[in-house]
Short mmCIF file of C-alpha atoms in Angstrom, two decimals:
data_model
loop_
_atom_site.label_atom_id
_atom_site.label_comp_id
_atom_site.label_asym_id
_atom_site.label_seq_id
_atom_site.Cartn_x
_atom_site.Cartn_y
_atom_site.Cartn_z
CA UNK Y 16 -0.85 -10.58 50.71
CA UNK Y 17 0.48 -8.01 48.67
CA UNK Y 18 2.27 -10.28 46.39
CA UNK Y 19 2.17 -10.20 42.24
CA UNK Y 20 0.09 -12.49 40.91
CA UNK Y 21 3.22 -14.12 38.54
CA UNK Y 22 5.63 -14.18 42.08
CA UNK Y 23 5.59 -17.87 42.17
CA UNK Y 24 5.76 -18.26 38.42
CA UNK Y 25 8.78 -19.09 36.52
CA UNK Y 26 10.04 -16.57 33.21
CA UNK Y 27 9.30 -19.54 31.12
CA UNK Y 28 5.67 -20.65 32.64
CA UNK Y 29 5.05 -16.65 32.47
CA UNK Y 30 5.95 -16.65 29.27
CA UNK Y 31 3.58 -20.07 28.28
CA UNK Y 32 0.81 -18.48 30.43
CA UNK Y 33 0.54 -15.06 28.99
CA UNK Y 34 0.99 -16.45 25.06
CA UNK Y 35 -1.73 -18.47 26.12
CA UNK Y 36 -3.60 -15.44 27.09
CA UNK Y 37 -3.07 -14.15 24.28
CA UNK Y 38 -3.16 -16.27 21.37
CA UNK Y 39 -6.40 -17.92 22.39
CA UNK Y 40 -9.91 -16.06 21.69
CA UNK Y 41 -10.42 -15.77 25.61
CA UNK Y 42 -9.09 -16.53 29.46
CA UNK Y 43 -11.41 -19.40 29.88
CA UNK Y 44 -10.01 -21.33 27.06
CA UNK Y 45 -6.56 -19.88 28.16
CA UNK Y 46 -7.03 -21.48 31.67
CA UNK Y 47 -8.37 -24.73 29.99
CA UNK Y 48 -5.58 -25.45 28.03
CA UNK Y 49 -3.09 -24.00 30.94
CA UNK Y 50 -4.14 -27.28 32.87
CA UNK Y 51 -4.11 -29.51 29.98
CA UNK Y 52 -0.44 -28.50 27.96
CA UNK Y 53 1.27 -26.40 31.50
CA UNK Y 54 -0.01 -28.90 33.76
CA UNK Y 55 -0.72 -26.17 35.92
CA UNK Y 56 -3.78 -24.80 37.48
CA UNK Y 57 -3.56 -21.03 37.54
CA UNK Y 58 -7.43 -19.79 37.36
CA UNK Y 59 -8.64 -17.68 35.04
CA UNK Y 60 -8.65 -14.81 36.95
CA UNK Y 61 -5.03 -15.43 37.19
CA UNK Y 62 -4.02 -15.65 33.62
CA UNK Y 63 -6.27 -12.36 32.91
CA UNK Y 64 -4.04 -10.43 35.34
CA UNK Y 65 -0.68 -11.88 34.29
CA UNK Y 66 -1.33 -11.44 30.79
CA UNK Y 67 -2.41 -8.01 31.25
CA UNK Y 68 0.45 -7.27 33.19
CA UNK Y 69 2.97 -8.24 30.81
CA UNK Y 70 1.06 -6.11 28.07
CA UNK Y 71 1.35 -3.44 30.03
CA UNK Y 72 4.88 -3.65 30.36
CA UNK Y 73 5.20 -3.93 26.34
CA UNK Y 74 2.85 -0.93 25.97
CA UNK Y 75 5.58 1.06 28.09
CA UNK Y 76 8.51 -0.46 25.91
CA UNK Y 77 6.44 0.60 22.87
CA UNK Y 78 5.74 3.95 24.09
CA UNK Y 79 9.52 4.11 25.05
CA UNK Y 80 10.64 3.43 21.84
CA UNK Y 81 7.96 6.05 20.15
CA UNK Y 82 9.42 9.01 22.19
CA UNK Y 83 13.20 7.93 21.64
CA UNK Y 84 12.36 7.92 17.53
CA UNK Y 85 10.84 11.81 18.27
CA UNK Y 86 14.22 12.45 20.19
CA UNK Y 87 15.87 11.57 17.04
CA UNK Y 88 17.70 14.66 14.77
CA UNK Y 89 15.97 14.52 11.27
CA UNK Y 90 19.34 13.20 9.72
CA UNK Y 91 19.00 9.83 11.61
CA UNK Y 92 15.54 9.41 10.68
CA UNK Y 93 16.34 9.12 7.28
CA UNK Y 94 18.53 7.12 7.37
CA UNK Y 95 18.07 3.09 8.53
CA UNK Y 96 18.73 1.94 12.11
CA UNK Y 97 22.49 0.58 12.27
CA UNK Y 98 22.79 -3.12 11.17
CA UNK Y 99 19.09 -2.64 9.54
CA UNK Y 100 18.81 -3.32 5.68
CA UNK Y 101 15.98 -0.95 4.24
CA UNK Y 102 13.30 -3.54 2.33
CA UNK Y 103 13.33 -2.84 -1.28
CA UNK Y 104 10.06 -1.97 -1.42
CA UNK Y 105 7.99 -1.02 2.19
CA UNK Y 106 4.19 -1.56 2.29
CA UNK Y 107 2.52 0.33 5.23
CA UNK Y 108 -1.30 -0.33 5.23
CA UNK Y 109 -2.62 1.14 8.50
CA UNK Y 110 -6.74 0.37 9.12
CA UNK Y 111 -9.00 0.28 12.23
CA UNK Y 112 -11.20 -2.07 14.13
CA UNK Y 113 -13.65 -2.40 16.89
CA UNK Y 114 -13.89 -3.60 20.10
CA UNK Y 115 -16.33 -2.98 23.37
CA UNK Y 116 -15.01 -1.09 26.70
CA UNK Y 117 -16.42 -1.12 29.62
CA UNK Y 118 -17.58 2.29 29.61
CA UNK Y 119 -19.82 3.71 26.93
CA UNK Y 120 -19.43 5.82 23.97
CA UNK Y 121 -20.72 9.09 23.92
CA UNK Y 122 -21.22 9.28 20.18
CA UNK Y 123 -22.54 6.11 19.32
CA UNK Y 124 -24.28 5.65 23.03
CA UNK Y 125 -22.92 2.24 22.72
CA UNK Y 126 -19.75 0.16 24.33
CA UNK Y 127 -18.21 -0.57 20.54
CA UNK Y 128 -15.22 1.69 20.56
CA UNK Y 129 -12.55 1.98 17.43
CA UNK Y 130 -8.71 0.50 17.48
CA UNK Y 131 -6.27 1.44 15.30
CA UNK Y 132 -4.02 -1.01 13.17
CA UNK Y 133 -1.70 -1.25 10.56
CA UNK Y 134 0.60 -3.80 8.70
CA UNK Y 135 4.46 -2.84 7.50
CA UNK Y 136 5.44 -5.10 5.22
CA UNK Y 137 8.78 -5.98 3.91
CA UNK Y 138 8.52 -6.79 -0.23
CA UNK Y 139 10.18 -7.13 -3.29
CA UNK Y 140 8.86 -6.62 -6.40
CA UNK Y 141 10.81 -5.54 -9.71
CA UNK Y 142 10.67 -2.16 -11.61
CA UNK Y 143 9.08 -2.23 -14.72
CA UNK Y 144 9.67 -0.17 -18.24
CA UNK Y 145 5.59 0.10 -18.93
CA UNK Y 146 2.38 -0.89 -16.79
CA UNK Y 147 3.26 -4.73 -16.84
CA UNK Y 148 -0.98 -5.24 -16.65
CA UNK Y 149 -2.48 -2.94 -18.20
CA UNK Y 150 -5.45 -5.25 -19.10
CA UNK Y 151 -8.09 -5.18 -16.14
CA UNK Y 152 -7.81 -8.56 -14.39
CA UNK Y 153 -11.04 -11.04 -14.91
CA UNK Y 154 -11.36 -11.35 -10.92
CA UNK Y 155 -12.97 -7.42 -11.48
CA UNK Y 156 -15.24 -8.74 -14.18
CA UNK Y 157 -17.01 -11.97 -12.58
CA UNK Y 158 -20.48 -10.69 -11.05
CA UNK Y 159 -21.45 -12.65 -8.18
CA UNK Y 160 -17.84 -12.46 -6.69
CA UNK Y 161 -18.12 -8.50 -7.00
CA UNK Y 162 -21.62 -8.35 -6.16
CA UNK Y 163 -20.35 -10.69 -2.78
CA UNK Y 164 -17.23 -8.02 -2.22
CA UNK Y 165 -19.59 -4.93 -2.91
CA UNK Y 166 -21.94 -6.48 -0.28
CA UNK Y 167 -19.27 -7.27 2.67
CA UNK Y 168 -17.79 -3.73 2.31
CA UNK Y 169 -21.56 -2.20 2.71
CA UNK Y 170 -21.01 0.02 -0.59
CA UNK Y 171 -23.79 -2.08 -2.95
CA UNK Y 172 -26.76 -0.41 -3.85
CA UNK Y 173 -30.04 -2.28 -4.54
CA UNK Y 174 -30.54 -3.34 -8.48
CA UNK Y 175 -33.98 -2.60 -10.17
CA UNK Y 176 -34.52 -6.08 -10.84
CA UNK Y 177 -34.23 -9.01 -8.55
CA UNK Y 178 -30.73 -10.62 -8.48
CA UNK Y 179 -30.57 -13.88 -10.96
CA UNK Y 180 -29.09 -16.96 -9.31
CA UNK Y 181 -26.94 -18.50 -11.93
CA UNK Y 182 -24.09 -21.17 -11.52
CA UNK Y 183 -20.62 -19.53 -10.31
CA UNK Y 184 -18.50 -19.00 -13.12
CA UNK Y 185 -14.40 -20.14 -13.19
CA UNK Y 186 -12.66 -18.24 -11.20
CA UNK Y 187 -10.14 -17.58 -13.69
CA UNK Y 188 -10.29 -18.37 -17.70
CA UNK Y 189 -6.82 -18.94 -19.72
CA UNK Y 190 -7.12 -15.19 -20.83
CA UNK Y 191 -7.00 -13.90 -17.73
CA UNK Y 192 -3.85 -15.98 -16.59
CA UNK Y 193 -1.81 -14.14 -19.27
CA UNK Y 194 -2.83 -10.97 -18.01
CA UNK Y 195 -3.56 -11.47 -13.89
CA UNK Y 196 -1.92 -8.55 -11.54
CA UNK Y 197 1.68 -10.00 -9.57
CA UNK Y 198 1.28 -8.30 -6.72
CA UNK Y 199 4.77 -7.60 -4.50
CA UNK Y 200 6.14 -10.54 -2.70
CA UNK Y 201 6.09 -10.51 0.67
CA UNK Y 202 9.05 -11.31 3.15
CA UNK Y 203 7.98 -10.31 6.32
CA UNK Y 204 5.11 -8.78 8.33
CA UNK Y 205 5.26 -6.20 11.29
CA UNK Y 206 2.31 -5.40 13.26
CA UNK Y 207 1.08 -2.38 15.34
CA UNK Y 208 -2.63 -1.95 17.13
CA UNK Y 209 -3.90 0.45 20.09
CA UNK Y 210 -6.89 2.01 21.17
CA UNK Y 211 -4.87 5.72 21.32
CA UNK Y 212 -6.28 8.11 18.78
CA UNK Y 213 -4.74 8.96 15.38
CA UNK Y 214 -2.06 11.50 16.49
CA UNK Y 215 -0.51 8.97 19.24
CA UNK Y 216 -0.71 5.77 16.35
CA UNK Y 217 0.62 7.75 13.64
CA UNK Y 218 3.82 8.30 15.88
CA UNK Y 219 3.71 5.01 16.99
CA UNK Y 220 3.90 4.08 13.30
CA UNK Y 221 6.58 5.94 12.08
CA UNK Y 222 8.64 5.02 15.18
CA UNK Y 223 7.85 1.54 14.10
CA UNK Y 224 8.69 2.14 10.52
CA UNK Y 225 11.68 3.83 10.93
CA UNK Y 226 12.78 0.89 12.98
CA UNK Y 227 12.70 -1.59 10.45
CA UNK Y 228 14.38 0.57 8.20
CA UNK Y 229 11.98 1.81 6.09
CA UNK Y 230 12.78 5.52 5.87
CA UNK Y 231 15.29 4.24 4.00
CA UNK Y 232 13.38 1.77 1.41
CA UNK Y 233 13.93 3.12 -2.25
CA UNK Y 234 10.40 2.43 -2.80
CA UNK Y 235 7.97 3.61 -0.40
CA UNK Y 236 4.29 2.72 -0.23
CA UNK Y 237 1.36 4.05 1.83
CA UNK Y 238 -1.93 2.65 1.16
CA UNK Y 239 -5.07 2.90 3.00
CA UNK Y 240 -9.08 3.27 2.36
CA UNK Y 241 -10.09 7.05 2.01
CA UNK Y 242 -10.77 7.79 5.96
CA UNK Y 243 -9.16 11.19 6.76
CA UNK Y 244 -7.14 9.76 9.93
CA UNK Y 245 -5.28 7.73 7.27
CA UNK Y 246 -3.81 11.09 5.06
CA UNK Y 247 -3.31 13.19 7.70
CA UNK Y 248 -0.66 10.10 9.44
CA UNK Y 249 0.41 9.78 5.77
CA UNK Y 250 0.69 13.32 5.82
CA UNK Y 251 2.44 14.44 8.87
CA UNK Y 252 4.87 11.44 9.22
CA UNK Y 253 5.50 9.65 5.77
CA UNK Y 254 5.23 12.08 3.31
CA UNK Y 255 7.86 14.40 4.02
CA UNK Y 256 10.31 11.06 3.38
CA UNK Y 257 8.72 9.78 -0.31
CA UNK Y 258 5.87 7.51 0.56
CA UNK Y 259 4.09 7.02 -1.89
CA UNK Y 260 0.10 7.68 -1.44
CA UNK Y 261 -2.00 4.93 -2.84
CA UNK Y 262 -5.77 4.03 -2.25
CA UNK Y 263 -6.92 0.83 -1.95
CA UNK Y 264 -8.59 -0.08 -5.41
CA UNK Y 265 -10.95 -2.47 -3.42
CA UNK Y 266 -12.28 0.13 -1.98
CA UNK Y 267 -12.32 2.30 -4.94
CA UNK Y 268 -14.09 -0.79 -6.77
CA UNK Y 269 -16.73 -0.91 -4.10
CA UNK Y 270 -18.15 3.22 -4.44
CA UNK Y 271 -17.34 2.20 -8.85
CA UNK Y 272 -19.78 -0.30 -8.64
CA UNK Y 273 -22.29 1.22 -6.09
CA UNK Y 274 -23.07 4.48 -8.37
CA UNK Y 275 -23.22 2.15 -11.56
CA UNK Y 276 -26.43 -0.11 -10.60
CA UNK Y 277 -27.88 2.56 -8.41
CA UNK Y 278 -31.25 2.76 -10.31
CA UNK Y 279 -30.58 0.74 -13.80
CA UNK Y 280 -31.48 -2.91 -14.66
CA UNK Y 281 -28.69 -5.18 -13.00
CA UNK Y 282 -27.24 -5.56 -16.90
CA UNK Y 283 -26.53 -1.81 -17.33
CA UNK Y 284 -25.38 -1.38 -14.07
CA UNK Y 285 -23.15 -4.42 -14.83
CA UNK Y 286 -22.13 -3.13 -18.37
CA UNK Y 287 -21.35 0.87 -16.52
CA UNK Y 288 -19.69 -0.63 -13.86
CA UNK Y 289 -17.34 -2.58 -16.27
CA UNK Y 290 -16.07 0.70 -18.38
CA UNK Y 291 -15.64 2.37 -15.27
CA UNK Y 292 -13.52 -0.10 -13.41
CA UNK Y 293 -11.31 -0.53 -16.27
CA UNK Y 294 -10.69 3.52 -16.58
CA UNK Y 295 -10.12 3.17 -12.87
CA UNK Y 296 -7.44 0.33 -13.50
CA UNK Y 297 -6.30 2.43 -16.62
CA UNK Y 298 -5.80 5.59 -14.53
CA UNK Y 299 -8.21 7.48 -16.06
CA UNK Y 300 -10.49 8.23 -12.89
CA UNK Y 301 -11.22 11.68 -14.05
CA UNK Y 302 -12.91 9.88 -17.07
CA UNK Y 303 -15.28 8.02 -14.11
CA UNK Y 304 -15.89 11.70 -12.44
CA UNK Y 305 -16.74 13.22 -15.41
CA UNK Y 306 -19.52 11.20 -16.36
CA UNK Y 307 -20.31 10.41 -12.24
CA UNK Y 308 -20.80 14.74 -12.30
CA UNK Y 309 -22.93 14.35 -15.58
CA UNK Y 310 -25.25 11.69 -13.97
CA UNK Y 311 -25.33 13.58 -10.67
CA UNK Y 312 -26.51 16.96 -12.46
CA UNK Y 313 -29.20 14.98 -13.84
CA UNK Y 314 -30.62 13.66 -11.04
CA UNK Y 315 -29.62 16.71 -8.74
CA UNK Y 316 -28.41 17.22 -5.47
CA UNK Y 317 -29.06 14.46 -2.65
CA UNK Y 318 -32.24 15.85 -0.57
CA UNK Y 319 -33.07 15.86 3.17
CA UNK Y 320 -35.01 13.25 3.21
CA UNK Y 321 -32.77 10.73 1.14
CA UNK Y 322 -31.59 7.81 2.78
CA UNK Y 323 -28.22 6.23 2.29
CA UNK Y 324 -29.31 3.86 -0.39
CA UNK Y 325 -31.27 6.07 -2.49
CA UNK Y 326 -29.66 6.68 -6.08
CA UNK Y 327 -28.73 10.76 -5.23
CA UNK Y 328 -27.07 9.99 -2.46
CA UNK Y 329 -24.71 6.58 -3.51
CA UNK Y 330 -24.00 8.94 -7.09
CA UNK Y 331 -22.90 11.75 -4.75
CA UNK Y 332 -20.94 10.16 -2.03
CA UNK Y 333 -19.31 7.85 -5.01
CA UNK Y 334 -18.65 11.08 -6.67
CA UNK Y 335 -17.16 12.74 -3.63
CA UNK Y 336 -15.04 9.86 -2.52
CA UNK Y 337 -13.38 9.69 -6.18
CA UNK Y 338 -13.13 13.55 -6.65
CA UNK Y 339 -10.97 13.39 -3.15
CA UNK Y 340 -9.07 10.57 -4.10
CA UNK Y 341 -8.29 10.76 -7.59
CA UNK Y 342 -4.17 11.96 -6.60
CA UNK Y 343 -3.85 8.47 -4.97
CA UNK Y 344 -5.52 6.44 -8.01
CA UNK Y 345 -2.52 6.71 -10.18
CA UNK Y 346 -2.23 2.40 -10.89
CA UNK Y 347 -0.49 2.02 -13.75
CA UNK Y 348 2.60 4.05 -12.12
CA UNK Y 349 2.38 2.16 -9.10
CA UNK Y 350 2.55 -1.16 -11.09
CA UNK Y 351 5.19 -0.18 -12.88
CA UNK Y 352 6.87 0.80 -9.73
CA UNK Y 353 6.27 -2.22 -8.28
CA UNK Y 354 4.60 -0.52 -5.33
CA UNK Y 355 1.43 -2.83 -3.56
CA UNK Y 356 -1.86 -0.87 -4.97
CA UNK Y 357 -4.12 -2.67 -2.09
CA UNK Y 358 -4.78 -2.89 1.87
CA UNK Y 359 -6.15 -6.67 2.13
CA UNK Y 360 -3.23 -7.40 4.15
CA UNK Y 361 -3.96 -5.01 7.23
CA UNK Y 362 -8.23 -5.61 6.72
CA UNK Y 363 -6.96 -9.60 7.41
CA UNK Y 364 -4.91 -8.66 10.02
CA UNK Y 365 -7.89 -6.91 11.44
CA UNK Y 366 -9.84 -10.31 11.44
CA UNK Y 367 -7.33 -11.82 13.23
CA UNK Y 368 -6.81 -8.95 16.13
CA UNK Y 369 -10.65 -9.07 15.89
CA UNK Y 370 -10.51 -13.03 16.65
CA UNK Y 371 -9.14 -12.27 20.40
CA UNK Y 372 -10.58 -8.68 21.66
CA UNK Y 373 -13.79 -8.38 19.98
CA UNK Y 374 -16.93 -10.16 20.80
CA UNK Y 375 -20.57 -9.33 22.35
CA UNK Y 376 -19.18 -10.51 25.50
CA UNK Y 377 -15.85 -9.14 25.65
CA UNK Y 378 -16.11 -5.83 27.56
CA UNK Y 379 -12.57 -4.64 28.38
CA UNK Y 380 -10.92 -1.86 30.67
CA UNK Y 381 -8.93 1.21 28.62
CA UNK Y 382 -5.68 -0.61 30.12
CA UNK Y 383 -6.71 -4.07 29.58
CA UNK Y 384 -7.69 -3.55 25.64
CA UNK Y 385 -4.37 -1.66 25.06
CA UNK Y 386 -2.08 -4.18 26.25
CA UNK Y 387 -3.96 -7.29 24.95
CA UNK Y 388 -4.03 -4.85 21.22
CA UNK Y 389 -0.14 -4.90 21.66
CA UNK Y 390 0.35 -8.27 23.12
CA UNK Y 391 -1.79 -9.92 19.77
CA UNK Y 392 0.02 -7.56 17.22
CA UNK Y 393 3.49 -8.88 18.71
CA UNK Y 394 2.23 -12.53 18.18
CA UNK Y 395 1.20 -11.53 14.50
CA UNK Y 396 4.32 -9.85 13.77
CA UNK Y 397 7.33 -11.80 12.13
CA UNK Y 398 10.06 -9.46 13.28
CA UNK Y 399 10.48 -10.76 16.62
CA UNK Y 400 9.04 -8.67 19.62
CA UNK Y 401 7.44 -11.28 21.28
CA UNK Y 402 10.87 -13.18 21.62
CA UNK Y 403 12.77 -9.63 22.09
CA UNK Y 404 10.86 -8.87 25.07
CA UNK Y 405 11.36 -12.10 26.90
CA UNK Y 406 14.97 -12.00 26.28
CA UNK Y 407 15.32 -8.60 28.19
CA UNK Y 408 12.60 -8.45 30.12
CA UNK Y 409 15.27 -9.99 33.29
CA UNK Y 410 17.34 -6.88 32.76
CA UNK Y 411 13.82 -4.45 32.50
CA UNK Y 412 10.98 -4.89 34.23
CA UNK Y 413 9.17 -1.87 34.18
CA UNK Y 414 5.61 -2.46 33.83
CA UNK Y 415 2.62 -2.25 35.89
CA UNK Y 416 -0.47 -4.41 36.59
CA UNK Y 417 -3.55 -3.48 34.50
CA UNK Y 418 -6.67 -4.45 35.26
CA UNK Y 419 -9.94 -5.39 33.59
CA UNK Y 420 -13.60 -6.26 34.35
CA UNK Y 421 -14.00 -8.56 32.04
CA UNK Y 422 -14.16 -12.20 32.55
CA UNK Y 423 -12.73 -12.74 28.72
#
């Protein structure tokens, strides 16, 4: 009949209908509790289309936004937004995530396809004289909550002996209270995610950024894992204005602890692993390399026909993956700055973008993942965009009906 599928739907039940859309894990359970808190029966088809709709229209106010911030003269973007106060210390901590499309990848010859993601955090934190932890925490030094991390990150190798099963030990003993890392406090979150490659999100990003005020934080943090996409955005964008560049010691921890039990007894491994992490905490990573490049000279170069868990290979790519990142390993400075020194906020934010779009059934159109990316990340986000839109969406209206396939 040529009519939209929200034309007999009022701004508020549009606005019930497509959070519902949204915040649940799929349009089933979306139309299920439609009829039971709405009172209304709207199908799930329905509630796909509307939901996608109204993404779409805050994927064109995003994109919008993005090429007004490249408009900008370099001046302004220095400078905060008017009637924005810069946080005094901003965390940006972009990551990625995956989700299936309907059409296949070429590389992988699969559907799974990469998002892109990233948390902006507002924090405070004071600045301190001297490194106000210098002593490595005792979380680093408790071996079956390491050997757990090391395992979910896919960075352990196998130990020459079989793993002992021993009771946990505390999480935390008196000693390591005194000493335990304060990270920044947290006052608010922002949230960005889209299935547009690196070049498009890193604008996105800084357009983001600059709108919160950022640019104009005295202290400036940008920390990531050690994928390329993530220091060429740093880069291009955040650089050139004093962000600071800071790898995420988790991950750091993870390759640490990999090339220490790679081929010894699971105590020697343990006993290398702890030195190493505490040079690493220390700032001394150049002390790690040097005796990584001593070990790998002994066992030589990684050969053809060595797999990804055989010793040459972990000592290598740990070796590599420190020798590339050692400039953005400086922790002592960034404690004393007060600056955030790792990315577990974005990898949970992940989890929870992951909770709605991915899944072995979920198979979405280009369109349909991009606006249900943005619609989730507005939910997640503290700053108001979710609210923002519906308040001038009356006076707007520009979007366009996406469609997907799925039945999600």
């Amino acid at each position: 009949m040529g009519l939209d599928v929200d034309e007999l739907l009022s701004p508020s039940l549009l606005e019930k209908a497509s959070l519902l859309g949204t915040v649940l894990s799929s349009f089933p359970q979306a139309h299920h509790a439609s009829e039971q808190l709405l009172e209304q029966v709207l199908g799930i088809k329905r509630i796909e289309r509307l939901t996608e709709r109204i993404g779409g229209e805050r994927v064109a106010q995003r994109d919008a936004e993005t090429d007004a911030w490249q408009a900008l003269p370099l001046v302004q973007k220095q400078a905060a937004p008017p009637g924005v106060k810069p946080p005094a210390v901003a965390g940006i901590m972009p990551d990625g995530g995956r989700l299936q499309l309907c059409r296949q990848n070429e590389d992988s010859r699969t559907h799974w396809h990469e998002y892109k993601a990233a948390c902006l955090k507002d924090m405070r934190h004071e600045i301190f004289p001297e490194d106000p932890c210098p002593e490595l925490p005792g979380m680093f030094l408790q071996r079956e909550r390491m050997e757990r991390l090391t395992r979910e990150i896919g960075q352990k190798a196998a130990d020459v002996e079989p793993p002992v099963t021993t009771a946990s030990a505390p999480l935390m003993s008196p000693k390591d209270d005194l000493s335990r890392y304060q990270a920044p406090q947290v006052l608010s979150s922002d949230v960005i995610a889209t299935r547009r490659n690196s070049a498009a999100f890193g604008k996105m990003l800084a357009a983001r950024a600059w709108s919160l005020g950022m640019f104009a934080s005295p202290r400036k943090a940008f920390v990531g894992d050690g994928s390329s996409w993530i220091w060429t955005i740093w880069k291009q964008s955040f650089k050139p204005f004093g962000f600071v560049a800071i790898l995420d010691i988790i991950h750091a921890l993870t390759y640490v602890y990999a090339a220490a039990t790679a081929g010894r007894t699971r105590e020697a491994g343990w006993d290398l692993y702890t030195r190493w992490i505490t040079w690493v905490w220390q700032g001394q990573v150049t002390r790690v390399i040097s005796e990584l490049a001593a070990h790998q000279q002994e066992l030589g170069p990684p050969r053809e026909e060595d797999g990804p868990t055989s010793v040459r290979r972990i000592v290598h790519d740990a070796l590599t993956y420190l020798q590339n990142q050692s400039e953005r390993m400086n922790y002592p400075e960034y404690r004393k700055q007060g600056l955030p020194i790792t990315s577990s906020h974005v990898e949970s934010t992940v989890k929870l973008l992951n909770r709605r779009v991915k899944g072995t059934e979920k198979f979405w159109s280009e369109d349909g993942a991009e606006a249900l990316l943005q619609l989730k990340a507005d939910t997640l986000s503290e700053t108001g965009h979710w609210d923002k839109f519906w308040r001038i969406r009356p006076r707007t209206m520009t979007g366009t009906r996406h469609y997907t396939r799925s039945k999600t």
